[in-house]
């Protein structure tokens, strides 16, 4: 601590700090070796290799891709929150969009987003190093980082200029502040600085599925009869050897139909010989558990049993809700780290994803809007604003509609011009014959 900092602290000693010191511990449980938490060392995430390997198995990989593809296909935009400021900040929005489209020399926005979502679903968080650049057209860079290589300081004091993260590189730590690393956690909790990924919650079920899948594969690949032939009470070792020779040469060798004799021969089953031997129902159950953990429809993972139109629509809605929830988490961090952190334009400009609305939801919303318009509680411009459309020209959308008064209106004319035209129509014109009669002079009148 230098002399300058000592003087600043002394001057600020009697004043209330802008960022007060908290009195509670962020993570009260013990950290470090032997239950000690005073070593001030960053804490690593556990079991990275196992989770990475598990994410490469078929069913978890499919669940990851369902969520990841749902997010990466979304359109997005950077725009002013207030439409009246759209033209004012149009150039700045273009600069931010240009930087996001090419976050670093080797990634596009889609490839960057895929890596972030992958780590969120597998490692419990997506990590990105944030760097300011001297290029005025692309003033910042974003580099995706392996989240399993990032350790966290559980004793971080919440200040933006103190170290919160540390990456392990060749046995050494690269310490990073909260503003230098975008760390998007899944399921943040108070008992640990780490998040919780869907793959972690389904760890045991996914491992059980892999084991049962391997067992079924081994049984299918190395087939054997789960039966024992009992030649009867009178069969001795010579009879058994003779029968085995007969079976090898005549039945399996030449394909002849086996015929045997003896007293009370029988066949004993050693276990299930149908699909139950492969534990297919157990595998289906585990697939449903994996789907629940990732918040996607089991149908997306190849489960078509007991699926009808009603359940399919409901499960698709659940999948869309999961996609939007994770996408909004990413939106919040981009707005905090880029829009507000770098450009200091939080609350003025926003990054947002544009979610596609299903036809069913569109029809439902249209029916609701029609009811409000009919009851004169909503104006057409308010409905158009929810649809992302501009207001009608000349303030035609600011009036309440009257259902009993339906007429064609020229929206290129103002309300005053239309009112003047209505008044002109209300005054009946004088017929031409009456006008000629009025203009005709009376012959009995004399000039004075």
CSV table of C-alpha atoms in Angstrom, one decimal:
chain,number,residue,atom,x,y,z
A,1,UNK,CA,0.0,0.0,0.0
A,2,UNK,CA,1.5,3.3,-1.1
A,3,UNK,CA,1.5,6.7,0.6
A,4,UNK,CA,-1.2,7.9,-1.7
A,5,UNK,CA,-3.6,5.1,-0.7
A,6,UNK,CA,-2.9,5.6,3.0
A,7,UNK,CA,-3.8,9.3,2.7
A,8,UNK,CA,-7.0,8.4,0.7
A,9,UNK,CA,-8.0,5.9,3.4
A,10,UNK,CA,-7.3,8.4,6.1
A,11,UNK,CA,-9.5,11.0,4.4
A,12,UNK,CA,-12.3,8.6,3.8
A,13,UNK,CA,-12.2,7.2,7.3
A,14,UNK,CA,-15.0,9.4,8.6
A,15,UNK,CA,-17.2,9.2,5.6
A,16,UNK,CA,-19.7,6.5,4.6
A,17,UNK,CA,-18.2,4.3,1.9
A,18,UNK,CA,-20.0,4.0,-1.5
A,19,UNK,CA,-19.6,0.2,-1.2
A,20,UNK,CA,-20.0,-0.8,2.4
A,21,UNK,CA,-18.2,-3.7,4.0
A,22,UNK,CA,-20.5,-6.7,4.6
A,23,UNK,CA,-20.6,-8.3,8.0
A,24,UNK,CA,-21.6,-11.8,6.9
A,25,UNK,CA,-19.4,-14.5,5.2
A,26,UNK,CA,-20.3,-15.3,1.6
A,27,UNK,CA,-19.5,-19.0,2.0
A,28,UNK,CA,-19.3,-19.9,5.7
A,29,UNK,CA,-18.3,-23.5,5.3
A,30,UNK,CA,-14.6,-24.5,5.5
A,31,UNK,CA,-12.4,-24.4,2.4
A,32,UNK,CA,-8.9,-25.7,1.8
A,33,UNK,CA,-6.9,-28.5,3.4
A,34,UNK,CA,-8.0,-30.0,6.7
A,35,UNK,CA,-11.1,-27.8,6.9
A,36,UNK,CA,-9.1,-24.5,6.9
A,37,UNK,CA,-10.4,-21.5,5.0
A,38,UNK,CA,-7.7,-18.9,5.8
A,39,UNK,CA,-5.2,-19.8,3.1
A,40,UNK,CA,-6.7,-17.3,0.7
A,41,UNK,CA,-6.2,-19.8,-2.2
A,42,UNK,CA,-8.6,-20.2,-5.1
A,43,UNK,CA,-10.8,-23.3,-5.0
A,44,UNK,CA,-11.0,-25.6,-8.0
A,45,UNK,CA,-14.1,-27.3,-9.4
A,46,UNK,CA,-14.3,-31.0,-8.8
A,47,UNK,CA,-14.4,-34.0,-11.2
A,48,UNK,CA,-13.7,-32.1,-14.5
A,49,UNK,CA,-12.5,-35.1,-16.5
A,50,UNK,CA,-15.4,-37.3,-15.5
A,51,UNK,CA,-18.0,-34.7,-16.5
A,52,UNK,CA,-16.3,-34.0,-19.8
A,53,UNK,CA,-16.2,-37.7,-20.6
A,54,UNK,CA,-19.8,-38.2,-19.5
A,55,UNK,CA,-20.9,-35.3,-21.8
A,56,UNK,CA,-19.6,-37.2,-24.8
A,57,UNK,CA,-21.9,-40.2,-24.3
A,58,UNK,CA,-25.0,-40.4,-26.6
A,59,UNK,CA,-27.9,-39.4,-24.4
A,60,UNK,CA,-26.3,-36.6,-22.4
A,61,UNK,CA,-24.8,-35.3,-25.7
A,62,UNK,CA,-28.2,-35.2,-27.3
A,63,UNK,CA,-29.7,-33.3,-24.3
A,64,UNK,CA,-26.9,-30.8,-24.4
A,65,UNK,CA,-27.3,-30.3,-28.2
A,66,UNK,CA,-31.1,-29.8,-27.8
A,67,UNK,CA,-30.6,-26.8,-25.5
A,68,UNK,CA,-27.5,-25.5,-27.2
A,69,UNK,CA,-29.1,-25.6,-30.7
A,70,UNK,CA,-32.2,-23.9,-29.3
A,71,UNK,CA,-30.1,-21.0,-28.1
A,72,UNK,CA,-27.7,-20.6,-31.0
A,73,UNK,CA,-30.5,-20.4,-33.6
A,74,UNK,CA,-32.1,-17.4,-31.9
A,75,UNK,CA,-31.9,-14.0,-33.6
A,76,UNK,CA,-30.6,-11.1,-31.5
A,77,UNK,CA,-30.2,-7.4,-31.6
A,78,UNK,CA,-28.6,-4.4,-29.9
A,79,UNK,CA,-30.9,-1.4,-29.7
A,80,UNK,CA,-31.9,1.6,-27.6
A,81,UNK,CA,-34.4,0.8,-24.9
A,82,UNK,CA,-36.4,4.0,-25.6
A,83,UNK,CA,-37.5,4.1,-29.3
A,84,UNK,CA,-37.1,7.8,-29.3
A,85,UNK,CA,-33.4,7.4,-28.8
A,86,UNK,CA,-33.0,4.8,-31.5
A,87,UNK,CA,-31.5,7.3,-34.0
A,88,UNK,CA,-29.3,8.9,-31.4
A,89,UNK,CA,-27.5,5.6,-30.5
A,90,UNK,CA,-27.8,3.9,-33.8
A,91,UNK,CA,-24.1,4.2,-34.6
A,92,UNK,CA,-23.0,2.9,-31.1
A,93,UNK,CA,-25.4,-0.1,-31.4
A,94,UNK,CA,-23.8,-1.0,-34.8
A,95,UNK,CA,-20.3,-0.9,-33.2
A,96,UNK,CA,-21.5,-3.3,-30.4
A,97,UNK,CA,-23.2,-5.6,-32.9
A,98,UNK,CA,-20.1,-5.6,-35.1
A,99,UNK,CA,-17.9,-6.6,-32.1
A,100,UNK,CA,-20.3,-9.3,-31.0
A,101,UNK,CA,-20.5,-10.8,-34.5
A,102,UNK,CA,-16.7,-11.3,-34.3
A,103,UNK,CA,-15.8,-11.5,-30.6
A,104,UNK,CA,-12.2,-12.6,-31.3
A,105,UNK,CA,-10.1,-13.5,-34.4
A,106,UNK,CA,-11.0,-17.2,-34.3
A,107,UNK,CA,-14.7,-17.2,-33.3
A,108,UNK,CA,-18.0,-16.0,-34.6
A,109,UNK,CA,-20.8,-15.1,-32.3
A,110,UNK,CA,-22.4,-18.5,-32.9
A,111,UNK,CA,-19.2,-20.5,-32.1
A,112,UNK,CA,-18.5,-18.4,-29.0
A,113,UNK,CA,-22.1,-18.9,-27.8
A,114,UNK,CA,-21.9,-22.7,-28.4
A,115,UNK,CA,-18.8,-23.0,-26.2
A,116,UNK,CA,-20.4,-20.9,-23.5
A,117,UNK,CA,-23.6,-22.8,-23.4
A,118,UNK,CA,-21.7,-26.1,-23.5
A,119,UNK,CA,-19.7,-25.2,-20.4
A,120,UNK,CA,-22.9,-24.0,-18.6
A,121,UNK,CA,-24.6,-27.3,-19.1
A,122,UNK,CA,-21.5,-29.4,-18.3
A,123,UNK,CA,-19.2,-27.3,-16.0
A,124,UNK,CA,-22.0,-25.3,-14.3
A,125,UNK,CA,-20.7,-22.0,-15.7
A,126,UNK,CA,-19.6,-20.4,-19.0
A,127,UNK,CA,-16.4,-18.3,-18.8
A,128,UNK,CA,-15.2,-15.5,-21.1
A,129,UNK,CA,-12.2,-13.3,-20.8
A,130,UNK,CA,-13.1,-9.6,-21.5
A,131,UNK,CA,-10.5,-7.4,-23.1
A,132,UNK,CA,-10.6,-3.8,-24.3
A,133,UNK,CA,-9.1,-3.2,-27.7
A,134,UNK,CA,-7.8,-0.1,-29.5
A,135,UNK,CA,-9.9,-0.7,-32.6
A,136,UNK,CA,-12.7,2.0,-32.7
A,137,UNK,CA,-14.8,-0.3,-34.9
A,138,UNK,CA,-14.4,-3.3,-32.6
A,139,UNK,CA,-13.5,-1.9,-29.2
A,140,UNK,CA,-13.6,-5.1,-27.2
A,141,UNK,CA,-12.7,-8.8,-27.5
A,142,UNK,CA,-14.3,-11.9,-25.8
A,143,UNK,CA,-12.3,-15.1,-25.5
A,144,UNK,CA,-14.0,-18.3,-24.3
A,145,UNK,CA,-12.2,-20.0,-21.4
A,146,UNK,CA,-12.4,-23.6,-20.2
A,147,UNK,CA,-14.4,-23.2,-17.0
A,148,UNK,CA,-12.8,-26.2,-15.4
A,149,UNK,CA,-9.5,-24.4,-15.5
A,150,UNK,CA,-10.9,-21.4,-13.6
A,151,UNK,CA,-10.8,-21.4,-9.8
A,152,UNK,CA,-12.7,-19.1,-7.6
A,153,UNK,CA,-11.8,-17.0,-4.6
A,154,UNK,CA,-14.5,-17.8,-2.1
A,155,UNK,CA,-13.4,-14.9,0.1
A,156,UNK,CA,-13.9,-12.3,-2.7
A,157,UNK,CA,-15.1,-9.0,-1.1
A,158,UNK,CA,-17.4,-8.0,-4.0
A,159,UNK,CA,-15.2,-5.1,-5.2
A,160,UNK,CA,-14.7,-4.9,-9.0
A,161,UNK,CA,-10.9,-4.2,-8.7
A,162,UNK,CA,-10.1,-7.2,-6.5
A,163,UNK,CA,-9.3,-10.7,-7.7
A,164,UNK,CA,-12.3,-13.0,-8.0
A,165,UNK,CA,-11.0,-15.7,-10.4
A,166,UNK,CA,-7.8,-17.5,-11.1
A,167,UNK,CA,-6.9,-19.7,-14.1
A,168,UNK,CA,-4.4,-22.5,-13.7
A,169,UNK,CA,-1.8,-22.2,-16.5
A,170,UNK,CA,1.2,-24.5,-16.4
A,171,UNK,CA,1.1,-24.8,-12.6
A,172,UNK,CA,0.7,-21.1,-12.1
A,173,UNK,CA,-2.3,-18.8,-11.5
A,174,UNK,CA,-3.4,-16.0,-13.7
A,175,UNK,CA,-5.6,-13.9,-11.4
A,176,UNK,CA,-8.5,-12.0,-12.9
A,177,UNK,CA,-10.9,-9.4,-11.5
A,178,UNK,CA,-14.7,-9.6,-11.8
A,179,UNK,CA,-14.6,-7.2,-14.8
A,180,UNK,CA,-12.0,-9.2,-16.6
A,181,UNK,CA,-13.9,-12.5,-16.7
A,182,UNK,CA,-17.5,-13.0,-17.5
A,183,UNK,CA,-18.6,-16.0,-15.4
A,184,UNK,CA,-22.2,-17.1,-16.1
A,185,UNK,CA,-23.3,-19.6,-13.5
A,186,UNK,CA,-26.0,-22.1,-13.6
A,187,UNK,CA,-28.1,-22.4,-10.5
A,188,UNK,CA,-26.1,-20.1,-8.2
A,189,UNK,CA,-26.3,-21.1,-4.5
A,190,UNK,CA,-25.3,-19.6,-1.1
A,191,UNK,CA,-23.3,-22.5,0.1
A,192,UNK,CA,-20.7,-22.6,-2.7
A,193,UNK,CA,-19.2,-20.1,-5.2
A,194,UNK,CA,-19.8,-22.7,-8.0
A,195,UNK,CA,-23.0,-23.2,-9.9
A,196,UNK,CA,-24.7,-26.5,-10.5
A,197,UNK,CA,-25.0,-27.9,-14.1
A,198,UNK,CA,-27.7,-30.3,-15.3
A,199,UNK,CA,-25.1,-32.9,-16.0
A,200,UNK,CA,-23.9,-32.8,-12.4
A,201,UNK,CA,-27.5,-33.4,-11.2
A,202,UNK,CA,-27.9,-36.4,-13.5
A,203,UNK,CA,-24.4,-37.8,-12.8
A,204,UNK,CA,-25.5,-41.1,-11.2
A,205,UNK,CA,-28.4,-41.7,-13.6
A,206,UNK,CA,-26.3,-41.1,-16.7
A,207,UNK,CA,-23.6,-43.4,-15.4
A,208,UNK,CA,-26.2,-46.1,-14.7
A,209,UNK,CA,-27.5,-45.7,-18.2
A,210,UNK,CA,-24.1,-46.1,-19.7
A,211,UNK,CA,-23.4,-49.2,-17.6
A,212,UNK,CA,-26.7,-50.8,-18.5
A,213,UNK,CA,-26.2,-49.8,-22.2
A,214,UNK,CA,-22.8,-51.5,-22.2
A,215,UNK,CA,-24.2,-54.6,-20.5
A,216,UNK,CA,-27.0,-54.9,-23.1
A,217,UNK,CA,-24.5,-54.4,-25.9
A,218,UNK,CA,-22.2,-57.1,-24.5
A,219,UNK,CA,-25.2,-59.5,-24.3
A,220,UNK,CA,-26.2,-58.7,-27.8
A,221,UNK,CA,-22.7,-59.0,-29.2
A,222,UNK,CA,-21.8,-62.2,-27.4
A,223,UNK,CA,-25.1,-64.1,-27.5
A,224,UNK,CA,-25.5,-67.4,-25.6
A,225,UNK,CA,-28.4,-69.5,-24.7
A,226,UNK,CA,-29.8,-68.8,-21.2
A,227,UNK,CA,-31.0,-72.4,-20.9
A,228,UNK,CA,-29.9,-75.7,-19.6
A,229,UNK,CA,-30.9,-79.1,-21.1
A,230,UNK,CA,-31.7,-81.8,-18.6
A,231,UNK,CA,-31.3,-85.2,-20.2
A,232,UNK,CA,-33.2,-87.0,-17.4
A,233,UNK,CA,-32.5,-89.2,-14.5
A,234,UNK,CA,-30.8,-92.0,-16.4
A,235,UNK,CA,-28.3,-89.8,-18.2
A,236,UNK,CA,-24.7,-90.3,-17.1
A,237,UNK,CA,-21.5,-88.6,-18.2
A,238,UNK,CA,-21.2,-90.7,-21.3
A,239,UNK,CA,-24.7,-89.8,-22.3
A,240,UNK,CA,-24.0,-86.1,-21.8
A,241,UNK,CA,-20.7,-86.3,-23.9
A,242,UNK,CA,-22.6,-88.2,-26.6
A,243,UNK,CA,-25.4,-85.7,-26.7
A,244,UNK,CA,-22.9,-82.8,-26.8
A,245,UNK,CA,-21.1,-84.4,-29.8
A,246,UNK,CA,-24.4,-85.0,-31.5
A,247,UNK,CA,-25.4,-81.4,-30.9
A,248,UNK,CA,-22.2,-80.0,-32.3
A,249,UNK,CA,-22.0,-82.2,-35.4
A,250,UNK,CA,-25.7,-82.7,-36.3
A,251,UNK,CA,-27.6,-79.7,-35.0
A,252,UNK,CA,-25.1,-76.8,-35.2
A,253,UNK,CA,-23.0,-78.4,-37.9
A,254,UNK,CA,-25.6,-79.6,-40.3
A,255,UNK,CA,-28.7,-77.8,-39.0
A,256,UNK,CA,-30.7,-80.9,-38.5
A,257,UNK,CA,-33.8,-80.9,-36.2
A,258,UNK,CA,-32.7,-82.2,-32.8
A,259,UNK,CA,-34.4,-85.4,-31.6
A,260,UNK,CA,-33.5,-87.0,-28.3
A,261,UNK,CA,-34.7,-89.8,-26.1
A,262,UNK,CA,-34.5,-90.7,-22.5
A,263,UNK,CA,-36.5,-90.4,-19.3
A,264,UNK,CA,-38.1,-87.0,-18.6
A,265,UNK,CA,-35.8,-84.7,-20.5
A,266,UNK,CA,-36.4,-81.0,-19.8
A,267,UNK,CA,-35.1,-77.5,-20.5
A,268,UNK,CA,-34.4,-75.0,-17.6
A,269,UNK,CA,-34.3,-71.3,-18.1
A,270,UNK,CA,-31.4,-69.3,-16.6
A,271,UNK,CA,-33.0,-65.9,-17.0
A,272,UNK,CA,-35.0,-63.7,-19.3
A,273,UNK,CA,-34.5,-64.3,-23.0
A,274,UNK,CA,-36.6,-61.4,-24.4
A,275,UNK,CA,-36.2,-57.6,-24.2
A,276,UNK,CA,-36.2,-57.8,-20.4
A,277,UNK,CA,-32.8,-59.3,-20.6
A,278,UNK,CA,-31.5,-56.1,-22.1
A,279,UNK,CA,-33.2,-53.9,-19.4
A,280,UNK,CA,-34.7,-51.7,-22.0
A,281,UNK,CA,-37.4,-50.4,-19.7
A,282,UNK,CA,-34.8,-49.4,-17.1
A,283,UNK,CA,-32.9,-47.6,-19.9
A,284,UNK,CA,-36.0,-45.7,-20.9
A,285,UNK,CA,-36.6,-44.7,-17.3
A,286,UNK,CA,-33.0,-43.4,-17.0
A,287,UNK,CA,-33.5,-41.4,-20.3
A,288,UNK,CA,-36.5,-39.7,-18.8
A,289,UNK,CA,-34.5,-38.8,-15.7
A,290,UNK,CA,-31.8,-37.2,-17.9
A,291,UNK,CA,-34.5,-35.3,-19.9
A,292,UNK,CA,-36.0,-34.0,-16.6
A,293,UNK,CA,-32.6,-32.8,-15.4
A,294,UNK,CA,-31.9,-30.9,-18.5
A,295,UNK,CA,-35.4,-29.6,-18.7
A,296,UNK,CA,-36.1,-31.0,-22.2
A,297,UNK,CA,-38.8,-33.3,-23.6
A,298,UNK,CA,-38.0,-37.0,-23.5
A,299,UNK,CA,-39.2,-37.0,-27.1
A,300,UNK,CA,-36.2,-35.0,-27.9
A,301,UNK,CA,-34.0,-37.8,-26.6
A,302,UNK,CA,-35.7,-40.4,-28.8
A,303,UNK,CA,-38.5,-41.5,-26.4
A,304,UNK,CA,-41.7,-41.9,-28.3
A,305,UNK,CA,-43.6,-44.2,-25.9
A,306,UNK,CA,-46.7,-42.8,-24.4
A,307,UNK,CA,-46.5,-39.6,-26.5
A,308,UNK,CA,-49.6,-38.0,-27.8
A,309,UNK,CA,-50.5,-34.6,-29.2
A,310,UNK,CA,-51.4,-33.1,-25.8
A,311,UNK,CA,-48.3,-34.3,-24.0
A,312,UNK,CA,-46.0,-33.4,-27.0
A,313,UNK,CA,-47.2,-29.8,-27.0
A,314,UNK,CA,-46.7,-29.5,-23.3
A,315,UNK,CA,-43.2,-31.0,-23.4
A,316,UNK,CA,-42.2,-28.7,-26.3
A,317,UNK,CA,-43.3,-25.7,-24.2
A,318,UNK,CA,-41.1,-27.0,-21.3
A,319,UNK,CA,-38.1,-27.2,-23.7
A,320,UNK,CA,-38.7,-23.7,-25.0
A,321,UNK,CA,-38.9,-22.4,-21.4
A,322,UNK,CA,-35.5,-24.0,-20.6
A,323,UNK,CA,-33.9,-22.5,-23.7
A,324,UNK,CA,-35.3,-19.0,-22.8
A,325,UNK,CA,-34.2,-19.3,-19.2
A,326,UNK,CA,-30.6,-20.0,-20.1
A,327,UNK,CA,-30.6,-17.4,-22.9
A,328,UNK,CA,-31.9,-14.7,-20.5
A,329,UNK,CA,-29.0,-15.6,-18.1
A,330,UNK,CA,-26.6,-14.9,-21.0
A,331,UNK,CA,-28.4,-11.7,-21.9
A,332,UNK,CA,-28.1,-10.3,-18.4
A,333,UNK,CA,-24.3,-10.9,-18.3
A,334,UNK,CA,-23.7,-9.4,-21.8
A,335,UNK,CA,-25.6,-6.3,-20.7
A,336,UNK,CA,-23.7,-6.1,-17.4
A,337,UNK,CA,-20.2,-6.7,-18.8
A,338,UNK,CA,-20.4,-5.2,-22.3
A,339,UNK,CA,-23.2,-2.6,-22.4
A,340,UNK,CA,-22.7,-1.3,-18.9
A,341,UNK,CA,-19.2,-2.5,-18.0
A,342,UNK,CA,-17.4,-1.2,-21.1
A,343,UNK,CA,-19.7,1.4,-22.7
A,344,UNK,CA,-21.4,2.6,-19.5
A,345,UNK,CA,-24.8,2.6,-21.3
A,346,UNK,CA,-26.7,0.3,-19.0
A,347,UNK,CA,-30.4,1.2,-19.0
A,348,UNK,CA,-30.1,3.1,-22.3
A,349,UNK,CA,-29.0,0.3,-24.7
A,350,UNK,CA,-29.7,-3.4,-24.4
A,351,UNK,CA,-28.7,-6.7,-26.0
A,352,UNK,CA,-31.6,-9.1,-26.3
A,353,UNK,CA,-32.6,-12.3,-28.0
A,354,UNK,CA,-35.7,-12.4,-30.2
A,355,UNK,CA,-37.8,-15.4,-29.3
A,356,UNK,CA,-40.1,-17.0,-31.9
A,357,UNK,CA,-43.7,-17.3,-30.8
A,358,UNK,CA,-45.7,-20.4,-31.7
A,359,UNK,CA,-48.8,-20.1,-33.8
A,360,UNK,CA,-50.9,-21.3,-30.9
A,361,UNK,CA,-49.6,-18.4,-28.7
A,362,UNK,CA,-50.0,-15.9,-31.5
A,363,UNK,CA,-53.7,-16.9,-32.0
A,364,UNK,CA,-54.3,-16.7,-28.2
A,365,UNK,CA,-52.7,-13.3,-28.0
A,366,UNK,CA,-54.7,-12.1,-31.0
A,367,UNK,CA,-58.0,-13.2,-29.4
A,368,UNK,CA,-57.1,-11.3,-26.2
A,369,UNK,CA,-56.1,-8.2,-28.0
A,370,UNK,CA,-59.4,-8.3,-30.0
A,371,UNK,CA,-61.4,-8.4,-26.7
A,372,UNK,CA,-59.5,-5.4,-25.3
A,373,UNK,CA,-60.0,-3.4,-28.5
A,374,UNK,CA,-63.7,-4.3,-28.6
A,375,UNK,CA,-64.2,-3.2,-25.0
A,376,UNK,CA,-62.2,0.1,-25.6
A,377,UNK,CA,-59.6,-0.6,-23.0
A,378,UNK,CA,-56.6,-0.7,-25.4
A,379,UNK,CA,-55.7,1.4,-28.4
A,380,UNK,CA,-54.4,0.0,-31.7
A,381,UNK,CA,-51.0,1.6,-31.1
A,382,UNK,CA,-50.6,-0.3,-27.8
A,383,UNK,CA,-51.4,-3.6,-29.6
A,384,UNK,CA,-48.9,-2.7,-32.3
A,385,UNK,CA,-46.2,-1.9,-29.7
A,386,UNK,CA,-46.5,-5.4,-28.2
A,387,UNK,CA,-46.1,-6.8,-31.7
A,388,UNK,CA,-42.9,-4.8,-32.2
A,389,UNK,CA,-44.5,-2.6,-34.9
A,390,UNK,CA,-44.4,1.1,-35.3
A,391,UNK,CA,-47.4,3.3,-34.4
A,392,UNK,CA,-49.9,4.3,-37.1
A,393,UNK,CA,-49.2,7.6,-38.8
A,394,UNK,CA,-51.0,10.8,-37.9
A,395,UNK,CA,-52.0,9.5,-34.5
A,396,UNK,CA,-54.7,7.2,-35.9
A,397,UNK,CA,-53.7,4.4,-33.5
A,398,UNK,CA,-54.2,6.6,-30.4
A,399,UNK,CA,-58.0,6.5,-30.5
A,400,UNK,CA,-60.3,4.0,-29.0
A,401,UNK,CA,-62.2,2.0,-31.5
A,402,UNK,CA,-66.0,2.0,-31.7
A,403,UNK,CA,-67.3,-1.4,-32.8
A,404,UNK,CA,-70.6,0.2,-34.1
A,405,UNK,CA,-68.8,2.7,-36.2
A,406,UNK,CA,-66.8,0.8,-38.9
A,407,UNK,CA,-65.6,2.9,-41.8
A,408,UNK,CA,-62.7,3.1,-44.2
A,409,UNK,CA,-60.2,5.8,-43.0
A,410,UNK,CA,-57.4,7.4,-45.0
A,411,UNK,CA,-54.5,7.2,-42.5
A,412,UNK,CA,-52.5,9.6,-44.6
A,413,UNK,CA,-54.8,12.4,-43.5
A,414,UNK,CA,-54.8,13.9,-40.0
A,415,UNK,CA,-57.7,13.7,-37.6
A,416,UNK,CA,-58.4,17.4,-38.2
A,417,UNK,CA,-58.6,16.9,-42.0
A,418,UNK,CA,-60.9,13.9,-41.5
A,419,UNK,CA,-63.2,15.9,-39.1
A,420,UNK,CA,-63.4,18.8,-41.6
A,421,UNK,CA,-64.4,16.4,-44.3
A,422,UNK,CA,-67.1,14.9,-42.1
A,423,UNK,CA,-68.5,18.4,-41.4
A,424,UNK,CA,-68.5,19.2,-45.1
A,425,UNK,CA,-70.5,16.0,-45.7
A,426,UNK,CA,-73.0,16.9,-42.9
A,427,UNK,CA,-74.0,20.3,-44.7
A,428,UNK,CA,-76.2,19.3,-47.7
A,429,UNK,CA,-75.2,21.1,-50.9
A,430,UNK,CA,-77.7,23.5,-52.6
A,431,UNK,CA,-79.2,21.9,-55.7
A,432,UNK,CA,-78.3,23.7,-58.9
A,433,UNK,CA,-82.0,24.5,-59.9
A,434,UNK,CA,-82.5,26.3,-56.6
A,435,UNK,CA,-79.3,28.1,-57.0
A,436,UNK,CA,-80.3,29.3,-60.5
A,437,UNK,CA,-83.7,30.4,-59.1
A,438,UNK,CA,-82.0,32.5,-56.4
A,439,UNK,CA,-79.7,34.1,-58.9
A,440,UNK,CA,-82.6,34.9,-61.3
A,441,UNK,CA,-83.7,38.6,-61.2
A,442,UNK,CA,-87.3,39.5,-60.5
A,443,UNK,CA,-88.7,41.5,-63.6
A,444,UNK,CA,-91.1,43.4,-61.4
A,445,UNK,CA,-88.3,45.0,-59.4
A,446,UNK,CA,-87.1,48.4,-60.4
A,447,UNK,CA,-83.8,49.9,-60.0
A,448,UNK,CA,-83.6,52.7,-57.6
